[in-house]
Short mmCIF file of C-alpha atoms and ligand atoms in Angstrom, two decimals:
data_model
loop_
_atom_site.label_atom_id
_atom_site.label_comp_id
_atom_site.label_asym_id
_atom_site.label_seq_id
_atom_site.Cartn_x
_atom_site.Cartn_y
_atom_site.Cartn_z
CA MET A 1 -75.22 20.77 219.09
CA MET A 2 -75.24 17.01 219.11
CA GLY A 3 -78.69 15.40 219.54
CA ALA A 4 -79.31 12.39 221.76
CA VAL A 5 -77.51 9.20 220.81
CA VAL A 6 -78.65 5.66 221.60
CA ALA A 7 -75.73 3.25 221.16
CA ILE A 8 -76.64 -0.37 220.46
CA ASP A 9 -73.81 -2.87 220.28
CA GLY A 10 -73.66 -6.64 220.12
CA PRO A 11 -72.59 -9.64 218.05
CA SER A 12 -74.17 -10.60 214.70
CA ALA A 13 -77.71 -12.01 214.64
CA SER A 14 -78.24 -10.87 218.23
CA GLY A 15 -81.32 -8.96 217.09
CA LYS A 16 -79.68 -5.56 217.59
CA GLY A 17 -80.45 -4.34 214.06
CA THR A 18 -84.18 -5.03 214.26
CA LEU A 19 -84.28 -3.59 217.75
CA ALA A 20 -82.39 -0.45 216.67
CA LYS A 21 -84.82 0.13 213.78
CA LYS A 22 -87.86 -0.21 216.03
CA ILE A 23 -86.37 2.05 218.72
CA ALA A 24 -85.54 4.69 216.09
CA ALA A 25 -89.11 4.56 214.75
CA LYS A 26 -90.53 4.84 218.26
CA LEU A 27 -88.31 7.80 219.27
CA GLY A 28 -88.46 9.50 215.86
CA PHE A 29 -84.67 9.23 215.59
CA ALA A 30 -82.57 8.40 212.52
CA HIS A 31 -80.97 4.95 212.46
CA LEU A 32 -77.47 4.03 211.30
CA ASP A 33 -76.51 0.37 210.88
CA THR A 34 -72.73 0.74 211.02
CA GLY A 35 -72.27 -2.92 210.02
CA SER A 36 -73.49 -1.88 206.56
CA LEU A 37 -70.58 0.61 206.28
CA TYR A 38 -68.04 -2.13 207.02
CA ARG A 39 -69.93 -4.55 204.78
CA PHE A 40 -69.84 -2.06 201.88
CA VAL A 41 -66.05 -1.75 202.18
CA ALA A 42 -65.78 -5.56 202.25
CA LEU A 43 -67.99 -5.81 199.14
CA LYS A 44 -65.66 -3.40 197.30
CA THR A 45 -62.69 -5.44 198.57
CA LEU A 46 -64.14 -8.60 197.02
CA GLU A 47 -65.12 -6.82 193.79
CA ASN A 48 -61.52 -5.63 193.45
CA ASN A 49 -60.14 -9.13 194.13
CA LEU A 50 -58.38 -7.90 197.26
CA ASP A 51 -58.34 -9.22 200.81
CA GLU A 52 -57.21 -8.17 204.29
CA THR A 53 -53.62 -9.10 203.48
CA ALA A 54 -53.41 -5.87 201.40
CA PRO A 55 -54.48 -3.40 204.13
CA GLU A 56 -53.20 -0.27 202.32
CA LYS A 57 -55.35 -1.06 199.29
CA VAL A 58 -58.39 -1.81 201.46
CA ILE A 59 -57.86 1.52 203.27
CA ALA A 60 -57.79 3.29 199.88
CA LEU A 61 -61.12 1.61 199.06
CA ALA A 62 -62.54 2.77 202.41
CA ARG A 63 -61.50 6.31 201.52
CA ALA A 64 -63.32 6.03 198.19
CA VAL A 65 -66.42 4.70 200.00
CA HIS A 66 -66.23 7.68 202.37
CA GLN A 67 -66.21 10.04 199.37
CA GLN A 68 -69.11 8.23 197.74
CA LEU A 69 -71.14 8.40 200.97
CA VAL A 70 -70.52 12.12 201.30
CA GLN A 71 -71.56 12.72 197.69
CA GLU A 72 -74.44 10.27 197.31
CA GLY A 73 -75.71 9.71 200.87
CA LEU A 74 -76.39 6.64 202.96
CA SER A 75 -78.91 5.14 200.55
CA ILE A 76 -76.01 3.52 198.62
CA LEU A 77 -75.87 1.05 201.53
CA ASP A 78 -79.39 -0.20 200.79
CA THR A 79 -78.34 -3.22 198.75
CA ASP A 80 -78.71 -6.96 199.36
CA ALA A 81 -75.24 -7.46 197.85
CA ILE A 82 -73.68 -6.60 201.24
CA ARG A 83 -75.69 -9.32 203.05
CA THR A 84 -74.15 -12.50 201.59
CA GLU A 85 -72.13 -14.91 203.74
CA GLU A 86 -69.07 -14.23 201.56
CA VAL A 87 -69.31 -10.52 202.40
CA SER A 88 -69.94 -11.31 206.09
CA VAL A 89 -66.74 -13.34 206.31
CA MET A 90 -64.69 -10.68 204.48
CA THR A 91 -66.20 -7.93 206.67
CA SER A 92 -64.99 -9.57 209.86
CA LYS A 93 -61.46 -9.45 208.39
CA THR A 94 -61.38 -5.99 206.79
CA SER A 95 -63.14 -4.38 209.79
CA ALA A 96 -60.14 -5.35 211.93
CA ILE A 97 -57.87 -3.00 209.91
CA PRO A 98 -57.34 0.12 212.09
CA GLY A 99 -57.12 2.49 209.08
CA VAL A 100 -60.51 1.29 207.82
CA ARG A 101 -62.06 1.88 211.25
CA GLU A 102 -60.59 5.38 211.41
CA ILE A 103 -62.13 6.38 208.09
CA LEU A 104 -65.54 4.93 208.92
CA ARG A 105 -65.40 6.53 212.38
CA ASP A 106 -65.56 9.91 210.69
CA ILE A 107 -68.83 9.00 208.97
CA GLN A 108 -70.33 7.69 212.21
CA LEU A 109 -69.39 10.85 214.13
CA GLY A 110 -70.86 12.98 211.35
CA PHE A 111 -74.10 11.02 211.64
CA ALA A 112 -74.21 11.37 215.44
CA ALA A 113 -73.71 15.14 215.10
CA ASN A 114 -76.25 15.54 212.30
CA PRO A 115 -78.56 12.51 212.19
CA ARG A 116 -80.33 12.11 208.87
CA ARG A 117 -82.72 9.47 207.61
CA HIS A 118 -81.90 7.71 204.35
CA ASP A 119 -84.33 10.05 202.56
CA GLY A 120 -82.15 12.99 203.72
CA SER A 121 -84.56 14.41 206.32
CA SER A 122 -82.94 15.40 209.61
CA ALA A 123 -83.86 13.90 213.00
CA LYS A 124 -83.49 15.07 216.60
CA GLY A 125 -81.42 12.07 217.63
CA ALA A 126 -79.58 8.99 216.43
CA VAL A 127 -79.82 5.28 217.09
CA ILE A 128 -76.50 3.79 216.03
CA ASP A 129 -75.87 0.05 216.05
CA GLY A 130 -72.56 -1.74 215.75
CA ARG A 131 -69.76 -3.21 217.82
CA ASP A 132 -67.93 -0.26 219.39
CA ILE A 133 -70.51 2.55 219.43
CA GLY A 134 -70.75 2.72 223.23
CA THR A 135 -67.04 2.07 223.81
CA VAL A 136 -65.24 4.04 221.06
CA ILE A 137 -67.48 6.02 218.69
CA CYS A 138 -69.95 7.62 221.12
CA PRO A 139 -68.67 6.99 224.65
CA LEU A 140 -70.93 9.81 225.89
CA ALA A 141 -74.13 8.36 224.37
CA GLU A 142 -77.28 9.06 226.40
CA ALA A 143 -78.13 5.36 226.49
CA LYS A 144 -76.15 2.20 225.74
CA LEU A 145 -77.47 -1.29 225.14
CA PHE A 146 -75.39 -4.40 224.51
CA VAL A 147 -77.70 -6.89 222.84
CA THR A 148 -76.60 -10.50 222.86
CA ALA A 149 -77.81 -14.14 222.69
CA SER A 150 -76.12 -17.55 222.83
CA THR A 151 -74.09 -18.48 219.74
CA GLU A 152 -76.44 -21.43 219.04
CA GLU A 153 -79.51 -19.22 219.17
CA ARG A 154 -77.90 -16.60 216.93
CA ALA A 155 -76.89 -19.31 214.42
CA ARG A 156 -80.48 -20.64 214.50
CA ARG A 157 -81.82 -17.13 213.77
CA ARG A 158 -79.35 -16.55 210.91
CA HIS A 159 -80.23 -20.00 209.49
CA ALA A 160 -83.96 -19.15 209.52
CA GLU A 161 -83.33 -15.70 208.01
CA LEU A 162 -81.24 -17.11 205.13
CA ARG A 163 -83.83 -19.83 204.49
CA ASP A 164 -86.59 -17.20 204.34
CA ARG A 165 -84.55 -15.22 201.83
CA GLY A 166 -84.13 -18.34 199.67
CA LEU A 167 -80.41 -18.64 200.48
CA PRO A 168 -80.31 -21.87 202.53
CA ASP A 169 -77.07 -22.97 204.19
CA SER A 170 -76.56 -25.75 206.75
CA TYR A 171 -77.02 -24.85 210.41
CA GLU A 172 -73.65 -26.46 211.24
CA ALA A 173 -71.81 -24.35 208.63
CA ILE A 174 -73.47 -21.16 209.90
CA LEU A 175 -72.65 -22.01 213.52
CA LYS A 176 -69.00 -22.70 212.67
CA ASP A 177 -68.73 -19.45 210.68
CA MET A 178 -70.35 -17.51 213.49
CA GLN A 179 -68.00 -18.97 216.11
CA GLU A 180 -64.99 -18.01 213.99
CA ARG A 181 -66.29 -14.50 213.35
CA ASP A 182 -67.23 -13.96 217.00
CA GLU A 183 -63.74 -15.02 217.97
CA ARG A 184 -62.17 -12.51 215.54
CA ASP A 185 -64.53 -9.66 216.54
CA ARG A 186 -64.09 -10.27 220.28
CA ASN A 187 -60.33 -10.71 220.33
CA ARG A 188 -59.12 -8.11 217.84
CA PRO A 189 -56.88 -5.43 219.34
CA VAL A 190 -58.91 -2.50 217.94
CA SER A 191 -62.54 -2.05 218.97
CA PRO A 192 -63.26 -5.59 220.19
CA THR A 193 -66.96 -6.47 220.56
CA ILE A 194 -67.35 -6.02 224.31
CA PRO A 195 -69.98 -4.16 226.34
CA ALA A 196 -69.16 -0.65 227.60
CA THR A 197 -68.92 -0.62 231.38
CA ASP A 198 -72.05 1.57 231.49
CA ALA A 199 -74.07 -0.46 228.94
CA PHE A 200 -77.19 -2.44 229.84
CA VAL A 201 -76.62 -6.03 228.70
CA LEU A 202 -79.79 -7.39 227.10
CA ASP A 203 -79.59 -11.17 226.60
CA THR A 204 -82.35 -12.08 224.12
CA THR A 205 -81.66 -15.86 223.99
CA ASP A 206 -85.01 -16.72 225.59
CA MET A 207 -86.88 -13.55 224.64
CA THR A 208 -89.35 -12.83 221.86
CA ARG A 209 -88.63 -9.76 219.71
CA ASP A 210 -91.54 -7.95 221.33
CA ALA A 211 -90.26 -8.69 224.84
CA ALA A 212 -86.77 -7.48 223.90
CA LEU A 213 -88.22 -4.24 222.51
CA GLU A 214 -90.34 -3.71 225.59
CA LYS A 215 -87.33 -4.18 227.88
CA ALA A 216 -85.17 -1.86 225.74
CA LEU A 217 -87.83 0.88 225.75
CA GLN A 218 -88.14 0.58 229.51
CA ILE A 219 -84.37 1.14 229.88
CA LEU A 220 -84.50 4.15 227.52
CA LEU A 221 -87.42 5.60 229.46
CA GLU A 222 -85.32 5.37 232.62
CA LYS A 223 -82.71 7.46 230.76
CA GLY A 224 -85.32 10.07 229.90
CA LEU A 225 -85.78 8.97 226.28
CA GLU A 226 -89.33 8.36 225.09
O1 LIG B 301 -73.51 -6.37 212.44
P1 LIG B 301 -73.04 -7.03 211.16
O2 LIG B 301 -73.28 -8.53 211.13
O3 LIG B 301 -73.58 -6.36 209.94
O4 LIG B 301 -71.45 -6.82 211.14
C1 LIG B 301 -70.66 -7.34 210.10
C2 LIG B 301 -69.20 -7.32 210.50
O5 LIG B 301 -68.75 -5.98 210.64
C3 LIG B 301 -68.83 -8.05 211.78
O6 LIG B 301 -67.75 -8.95 211.52
C4 LIG B 301 -68.35 -6.97 212.72
C5 LIG B 301 -68.05 -5.80 211.85
N1 LIG B 301 -68.45 -4.54 212.45
C6 LIG B 301 -67.51 -3.84 213.16
O7 LIG B 301 -66.37 -4.29 213.27
N2 LIG B 301 -67.83 -2.65 213.73
C7 LIG B 301 -69.07 -2.16 213.62
N3 LIG B 301 -69.36 -0.99 214.21
C8 LIG B 301 -70.07 -2.87 212.92
C9 LIG B 301 -69.72 -4.08 212.35
#
């Protein structure tokens, strides 16, 4: 039987990843950052000198990633190599390929049915964050949050995060990149980044991380999750 699923969607740097991790810790659920699946495929795409204009080859890479995940587990995703701006830009292109989404969907459904932490231990529920978890992957999720913030605020957060990691980039360049990626993610024909009709939209533009967590936990409590 499928355990409880908390679906957390939203654009990049909205704070959904941090929030998802904290919610998972609080509920004792396993967490899956689905962006890291798409990022891993994009990393392989770059390593193989391919791009989104060769969709069949990218789909073959996604299949190989699927195999590797089944054999080695989710810990292969724990690498900083998938967090560079170059990978971010490629991910927003390769994640729009329907065949790639279909293959990665299988992994996400497997996780929802049998949630496991990266150390392999099983959990009673799953917190899954991404773009289409509440709309496409788990439309019957027990709770759905759509976490968002203004583009300027998200660019400011990404700028601060990159600076802290010693990878400075100009705010203007990050903002421009983010606007382009948002545009692609929101307007693509498959799985556009839009809230499910039954999702709670949490706008964190003027919220601290703690306040956002408190609000999210309050919504989950109302859904019977604590
Ligand atoms: O959340 P993130 O910044 O790691 O996402 C990176 C890219 O992957 C972004 O362009 C959207 C895409 N993505 C997606 O299409 N579907 C998901 N479920 C998760 C991420």
